[in-house]
Coordinates of C-alpha atoms in Angstrom, one line a residue:
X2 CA 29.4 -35.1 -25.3
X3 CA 28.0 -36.9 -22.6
X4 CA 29.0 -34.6 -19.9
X5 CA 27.2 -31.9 -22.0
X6 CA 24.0 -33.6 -21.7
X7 CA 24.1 -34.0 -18.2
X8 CA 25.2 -30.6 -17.3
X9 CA 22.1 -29.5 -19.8
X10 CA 19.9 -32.5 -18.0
X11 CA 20.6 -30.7 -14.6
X12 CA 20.5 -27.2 -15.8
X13 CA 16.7 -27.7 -17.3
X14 CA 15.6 -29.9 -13.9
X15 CA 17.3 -26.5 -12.0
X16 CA 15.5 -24.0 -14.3
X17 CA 12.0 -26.1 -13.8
X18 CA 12.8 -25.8 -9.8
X19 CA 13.1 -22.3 -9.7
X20 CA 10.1 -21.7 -12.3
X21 CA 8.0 -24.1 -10.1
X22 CA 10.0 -22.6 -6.6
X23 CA 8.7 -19.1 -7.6
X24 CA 5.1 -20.2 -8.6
X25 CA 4.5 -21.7 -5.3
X26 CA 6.2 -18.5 -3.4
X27 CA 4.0 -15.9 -5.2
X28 CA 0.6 -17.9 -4.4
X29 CA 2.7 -18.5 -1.1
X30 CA 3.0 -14.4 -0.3
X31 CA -0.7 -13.9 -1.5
X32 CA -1.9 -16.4 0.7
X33 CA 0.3 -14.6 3.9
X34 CA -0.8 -11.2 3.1
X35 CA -4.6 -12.3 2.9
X36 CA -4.3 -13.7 6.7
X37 CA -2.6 -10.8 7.4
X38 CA -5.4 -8.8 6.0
X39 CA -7.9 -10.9 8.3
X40 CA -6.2 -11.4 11.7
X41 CA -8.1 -10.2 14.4
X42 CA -6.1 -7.1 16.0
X43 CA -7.3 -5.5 18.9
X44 CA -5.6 -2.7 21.2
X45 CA -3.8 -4.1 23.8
X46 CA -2.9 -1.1 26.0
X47 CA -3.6 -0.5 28.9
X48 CA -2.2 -3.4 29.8
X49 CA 0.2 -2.9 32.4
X50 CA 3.9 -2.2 32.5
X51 CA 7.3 -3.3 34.8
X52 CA 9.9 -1.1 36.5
X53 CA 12.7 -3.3 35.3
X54 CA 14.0 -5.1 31.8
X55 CA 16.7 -7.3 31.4
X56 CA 18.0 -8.9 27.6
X57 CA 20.7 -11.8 28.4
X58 CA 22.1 -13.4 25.0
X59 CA 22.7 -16.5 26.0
X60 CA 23.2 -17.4 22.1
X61 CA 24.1 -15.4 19.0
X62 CA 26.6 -15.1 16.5
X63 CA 29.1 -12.9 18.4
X64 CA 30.4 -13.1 22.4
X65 CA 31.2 -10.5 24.8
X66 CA 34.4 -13.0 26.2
X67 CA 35.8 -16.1 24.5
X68 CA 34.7 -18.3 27.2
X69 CA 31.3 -18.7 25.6
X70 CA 29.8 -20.2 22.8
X71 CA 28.5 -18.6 19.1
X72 CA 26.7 -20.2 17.1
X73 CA 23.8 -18.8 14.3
X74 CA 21.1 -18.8 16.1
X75 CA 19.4 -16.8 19.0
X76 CA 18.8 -17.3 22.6
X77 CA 17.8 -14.7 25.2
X78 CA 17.4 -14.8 28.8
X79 CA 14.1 -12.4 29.7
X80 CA 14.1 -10.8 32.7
X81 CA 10.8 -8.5 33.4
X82 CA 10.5 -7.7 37.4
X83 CA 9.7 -11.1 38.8
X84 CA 9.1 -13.2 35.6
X85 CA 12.1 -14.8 33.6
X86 CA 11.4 -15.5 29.7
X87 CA 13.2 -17.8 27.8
X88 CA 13.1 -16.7 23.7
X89 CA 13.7 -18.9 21.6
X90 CA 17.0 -21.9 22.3
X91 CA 19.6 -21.6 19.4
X92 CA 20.8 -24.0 16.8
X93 CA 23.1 -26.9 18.6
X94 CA 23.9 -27.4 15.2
X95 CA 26.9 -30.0 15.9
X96 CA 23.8 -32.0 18.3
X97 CA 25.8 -31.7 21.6
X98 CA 25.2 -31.9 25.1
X99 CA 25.7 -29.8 26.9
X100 CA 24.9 -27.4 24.2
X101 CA 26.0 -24.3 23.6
X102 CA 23.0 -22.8 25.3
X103 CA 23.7 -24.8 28.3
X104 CA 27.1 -24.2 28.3
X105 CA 26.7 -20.4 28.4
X106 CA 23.7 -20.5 30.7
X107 CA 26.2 -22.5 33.3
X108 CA 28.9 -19.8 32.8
X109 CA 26.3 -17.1 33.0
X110 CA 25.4 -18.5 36.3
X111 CA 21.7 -19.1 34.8
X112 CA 19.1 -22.6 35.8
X113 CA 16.8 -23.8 33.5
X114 CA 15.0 -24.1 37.3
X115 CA 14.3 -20.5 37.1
X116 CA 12.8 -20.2 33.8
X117 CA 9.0 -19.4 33.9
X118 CA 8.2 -19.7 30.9
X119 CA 9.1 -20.3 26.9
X120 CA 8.4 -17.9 23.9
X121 CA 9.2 -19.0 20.8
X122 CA 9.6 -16.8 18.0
X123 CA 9.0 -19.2 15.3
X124 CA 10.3 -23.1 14.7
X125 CA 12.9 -22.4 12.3
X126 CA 16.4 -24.4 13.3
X127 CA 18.4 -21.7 13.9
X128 CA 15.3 -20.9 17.1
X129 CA 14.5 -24.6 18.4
X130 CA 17.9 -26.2 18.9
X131 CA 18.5 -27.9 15.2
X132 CA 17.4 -29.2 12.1
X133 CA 15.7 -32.3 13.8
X134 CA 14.0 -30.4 15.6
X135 CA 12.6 -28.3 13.2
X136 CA 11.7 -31.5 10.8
X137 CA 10.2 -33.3 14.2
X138 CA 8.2 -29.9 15.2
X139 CA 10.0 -30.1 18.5
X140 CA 12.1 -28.1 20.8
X141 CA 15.4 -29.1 22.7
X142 CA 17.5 -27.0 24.9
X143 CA 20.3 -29.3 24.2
X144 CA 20.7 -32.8 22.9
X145 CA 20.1 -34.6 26.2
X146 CA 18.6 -34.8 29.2
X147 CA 16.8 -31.2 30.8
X148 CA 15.5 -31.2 34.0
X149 CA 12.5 -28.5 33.5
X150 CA 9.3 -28.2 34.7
X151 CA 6.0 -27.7 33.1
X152 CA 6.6 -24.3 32.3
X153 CA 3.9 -22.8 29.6
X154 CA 5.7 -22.3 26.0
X155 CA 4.0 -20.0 24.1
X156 CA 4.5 -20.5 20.1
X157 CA 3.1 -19.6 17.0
X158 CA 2.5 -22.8 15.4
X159 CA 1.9 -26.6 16.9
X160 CA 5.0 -27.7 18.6
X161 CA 5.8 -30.0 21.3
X162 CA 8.9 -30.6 23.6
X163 CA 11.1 -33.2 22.4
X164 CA 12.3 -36.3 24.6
X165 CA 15.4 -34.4 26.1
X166 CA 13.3 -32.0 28.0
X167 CA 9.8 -33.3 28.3
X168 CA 7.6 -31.1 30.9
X169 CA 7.3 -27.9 29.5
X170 CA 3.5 -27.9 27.8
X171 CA 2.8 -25.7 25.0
X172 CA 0.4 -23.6 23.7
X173 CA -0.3 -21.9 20.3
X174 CA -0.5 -18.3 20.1
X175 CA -1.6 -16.4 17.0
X176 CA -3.3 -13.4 18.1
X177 CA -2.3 -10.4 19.9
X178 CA -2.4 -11.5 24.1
X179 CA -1.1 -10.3 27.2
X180 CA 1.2 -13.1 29.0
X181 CA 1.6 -10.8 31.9
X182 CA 0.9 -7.6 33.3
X183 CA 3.4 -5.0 31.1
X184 CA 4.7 -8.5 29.0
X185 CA 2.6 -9.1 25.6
X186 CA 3.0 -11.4 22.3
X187 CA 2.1 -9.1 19.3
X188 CA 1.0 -12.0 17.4
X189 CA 2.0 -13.9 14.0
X190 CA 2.6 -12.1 11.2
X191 CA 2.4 -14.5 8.4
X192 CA 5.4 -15.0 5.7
X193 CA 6.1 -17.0 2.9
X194 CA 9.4 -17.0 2.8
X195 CA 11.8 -18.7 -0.8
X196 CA 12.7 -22.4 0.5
X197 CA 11.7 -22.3 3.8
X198 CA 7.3 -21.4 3.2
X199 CA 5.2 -20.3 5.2
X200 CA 6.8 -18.8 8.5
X201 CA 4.2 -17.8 11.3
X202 CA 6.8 -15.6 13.5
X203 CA 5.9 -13.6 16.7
X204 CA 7.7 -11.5 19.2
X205 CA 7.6 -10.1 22.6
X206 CA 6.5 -6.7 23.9
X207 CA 7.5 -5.5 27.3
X208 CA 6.4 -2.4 28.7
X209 CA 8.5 -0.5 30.8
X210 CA 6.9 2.4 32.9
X211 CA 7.6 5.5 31.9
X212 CA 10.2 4.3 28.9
X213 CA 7.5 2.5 26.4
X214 CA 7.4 -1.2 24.4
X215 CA 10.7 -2.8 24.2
X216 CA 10.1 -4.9 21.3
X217 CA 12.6 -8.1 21.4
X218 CA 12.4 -10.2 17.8
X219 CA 13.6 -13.6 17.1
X220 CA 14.3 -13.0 13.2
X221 CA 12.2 -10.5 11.7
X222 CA 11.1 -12.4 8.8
X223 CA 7.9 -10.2 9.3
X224 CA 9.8 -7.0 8.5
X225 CA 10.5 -4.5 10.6
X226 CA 7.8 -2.1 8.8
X227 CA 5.2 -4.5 9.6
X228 CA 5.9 -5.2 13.3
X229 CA 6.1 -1.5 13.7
X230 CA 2.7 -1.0 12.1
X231 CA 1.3 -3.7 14.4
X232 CA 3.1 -2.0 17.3
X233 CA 1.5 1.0 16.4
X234 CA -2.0 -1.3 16.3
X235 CA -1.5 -2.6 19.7
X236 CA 0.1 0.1 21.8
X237 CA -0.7 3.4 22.7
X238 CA 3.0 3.3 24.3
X239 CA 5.9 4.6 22.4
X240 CA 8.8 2.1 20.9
X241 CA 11.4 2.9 23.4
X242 CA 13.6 0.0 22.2
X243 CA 14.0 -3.1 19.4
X244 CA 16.3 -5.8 20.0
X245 CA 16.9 -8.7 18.3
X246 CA 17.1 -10.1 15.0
X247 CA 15.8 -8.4 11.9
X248 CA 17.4 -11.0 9.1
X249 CA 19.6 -8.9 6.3
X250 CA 22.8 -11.1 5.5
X251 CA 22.8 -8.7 2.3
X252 CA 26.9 -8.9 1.8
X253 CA 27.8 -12.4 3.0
X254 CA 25.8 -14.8 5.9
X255 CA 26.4 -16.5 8.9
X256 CA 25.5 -19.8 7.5
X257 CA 27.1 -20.4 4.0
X258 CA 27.3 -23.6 1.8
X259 CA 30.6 -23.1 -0.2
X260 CA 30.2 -19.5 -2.4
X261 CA 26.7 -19.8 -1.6
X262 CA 25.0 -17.0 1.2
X263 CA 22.1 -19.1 2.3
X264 CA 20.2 -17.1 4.5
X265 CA 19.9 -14.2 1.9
X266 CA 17.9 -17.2 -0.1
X267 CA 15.8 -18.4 2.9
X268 CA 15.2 -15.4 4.2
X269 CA 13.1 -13.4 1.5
X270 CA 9.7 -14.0 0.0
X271 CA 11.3 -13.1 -3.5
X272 CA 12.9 -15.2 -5.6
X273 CA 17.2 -15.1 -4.8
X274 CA 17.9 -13.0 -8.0
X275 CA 15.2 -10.2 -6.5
X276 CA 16.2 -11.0 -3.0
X277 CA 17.4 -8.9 0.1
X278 CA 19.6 -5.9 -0.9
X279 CA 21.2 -2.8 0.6
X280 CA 17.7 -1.2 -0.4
X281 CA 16.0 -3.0 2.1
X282 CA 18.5 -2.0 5.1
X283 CA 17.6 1.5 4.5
X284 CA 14.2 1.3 4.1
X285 CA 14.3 -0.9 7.4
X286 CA 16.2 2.0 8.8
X287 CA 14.4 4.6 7.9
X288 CA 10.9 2.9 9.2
X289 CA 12.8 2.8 12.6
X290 CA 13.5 6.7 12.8
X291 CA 10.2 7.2 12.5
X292 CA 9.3 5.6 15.7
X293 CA 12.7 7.6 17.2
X294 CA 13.8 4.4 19.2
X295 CA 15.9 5.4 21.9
X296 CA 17.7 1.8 22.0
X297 CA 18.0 -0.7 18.9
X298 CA 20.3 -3.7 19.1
X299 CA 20.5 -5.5 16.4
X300 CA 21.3 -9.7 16.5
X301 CA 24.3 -10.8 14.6
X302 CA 23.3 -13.8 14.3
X303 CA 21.4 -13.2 10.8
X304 CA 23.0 -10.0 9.4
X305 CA 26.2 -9.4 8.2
X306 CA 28.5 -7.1 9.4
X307 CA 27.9 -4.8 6.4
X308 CA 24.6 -4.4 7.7
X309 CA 25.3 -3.9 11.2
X310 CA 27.6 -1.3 10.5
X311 CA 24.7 0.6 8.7
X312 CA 22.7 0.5 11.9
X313 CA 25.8 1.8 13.9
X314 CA 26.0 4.4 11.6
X315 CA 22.5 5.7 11.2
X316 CA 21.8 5.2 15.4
X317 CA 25.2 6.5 16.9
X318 CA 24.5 6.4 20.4
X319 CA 21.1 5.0 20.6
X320 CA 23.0 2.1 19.1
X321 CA 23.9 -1.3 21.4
X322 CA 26.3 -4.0 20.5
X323 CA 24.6 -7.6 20.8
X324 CA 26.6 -10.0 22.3
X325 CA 26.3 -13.2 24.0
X326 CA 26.8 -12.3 27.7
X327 CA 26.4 -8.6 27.2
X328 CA 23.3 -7.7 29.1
X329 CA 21.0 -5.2 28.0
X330 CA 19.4 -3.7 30.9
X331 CA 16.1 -1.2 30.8
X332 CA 14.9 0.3 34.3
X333 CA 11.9 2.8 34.5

């Protein structure tokens, strides 16, 4: 009997999470949307453009050769004509050093002496090397020492660079804003998102002349349909390309606790029992045909291999594989 009263004990303190859980999201949501609604949005184009684009996973889910590390989480090595980007610096999730993103920037044959600047997606774990980082609002390349510069580091929320790698000095970015000429941030676009909150998320726009915007995206908590619409807002450019993560672990995840697919909860701003489906793959797919991509790569990192294949499937040959070490290469 007293097992039966605890179970019921935690079942009522579980039922007043989720009651209380969905409260906050839909004032959450409501809130996002109204910031959406009032963001300042102003075209962007003409605002120059480069001759060549490189993509370099340095971290994501899958590799191209077993010499380098996966983990959950996403780092890309940005290459625009003379300017080299570093999005976003994985998860490090087991807190080494060298971490994985050093270890595959050393076999990659890439310095953290030729970055020239940090773009950060959004401060989620899986994007600023680890939990602690994401509790401290830091960012760490690995857990250790970094010998970096004072590169700029362009976020979307107030973040600073943790002890390991001290110099880099960065700046908050909500709005639209051209970092360089041809290489723009489209701005936050707000989400309230079931466990995680409120999620300001950005990502990076790179024109390349006579091809269009390459849009390259951390996680795509935003949505697909509404970084298109502010694409569409900013650019008088066609989409020519989207790479990068758009977030649908609809039929198992990358990071599970036992049974449970936890980046199908984290990763909506509906309640898990009204969460990501199969639905939302296809209307994600189908807001991309519209723009008639002729490149999409989609991350691994955050969608299941269900998922991916439905992308493969609906793209055929405008489709590219993402894999740590697999360059992605654009030239006008």
């Amino acid at each position: 009997m007293t097992v039966l009263y605890v179970l019921a004990g935690l079942g009522v303190m579980v039922g007043i999470f989720l009651f209380a859980k969905t409260k906050q999201v839909d004032a959450g949501r409501t809130k996002a949307l109204e910031e959406l609604a009032e963001m300042s949005v102003r075209k962007l184009s003409p605002f120059g453009s480069v001759d060549s684009l490189s993509v370099l996973p340095l971290i994501d889910f899958y590799a191209d050769n077993p010499s380098l590390q996966t983990e959950p989480g996403v780092s890309y090595l940005v290459r625009a004509d003379g300017t080299t980007i570093l999005l976003d610096m994985g998860m490090n999730a087991k807190k080494a050093h060298p971490s994985p993103l050093l270890q595959n920037m050393a076999e990659l044959g890439v310095s953290e002496k030729e970055i020239d600047m940090i773009f950060l997606s959004h401060l989620h774990l899986d994007h600023v090397g680890g939990m602690k980082n994401q509790k401290n609002k830091t960012f760490s390349l690995s857990n250790g020492p970094v010998d970096m510069g004072a590169v700029p580091v362009y976020a979307p929320a107030h973040v600073t660079a943790s002890a390991f790698n001290p110099a880099p000095v960065t700046k908050v970015i909500r709005e639209p804003v051209v970092l360089k000429p041809g290489i723009a941030s489209i701005g936050v676009i707000p989400r309230f998102l079931f466990l995680m909150g409120y999620t300001p998320e950005n990502a990076l726009a790179v024109n390349v002349k006579g091809k269009g915007i390459v849009l390259i995206i951390g996680c795509g908590h935003q949505t697909i349909e509404r970084i298109l619409d502010r694409a569409r807002e900013l650019f008088d450019e066609p989409i020519h390309a989207i790479i990068g993560g758009l977030h649908f672990p609809v039929q198992g995840g990358r990071i599970m606790i036992g049974p449970i697919n936890i980046q199908r909860i984290v990763g909506s701003d509906k309640p898990p029992w009204r969460g990501l489906g199969k639905k939302d793959v296809a209307d994600a797919i189908e807001a991309i045909r519209k723009v008639s991509p002729e490149l999409i790569a989609l991350s691994p990192h955050d969608s299941c291999d269900w998922s991916l294949q439905q992308f493969r499937e609906a793209f055929g040959d405008a489709y590219a594989e993402l894999k740590v070490g697999r360059e992605i290469r654009i030239d006008a």
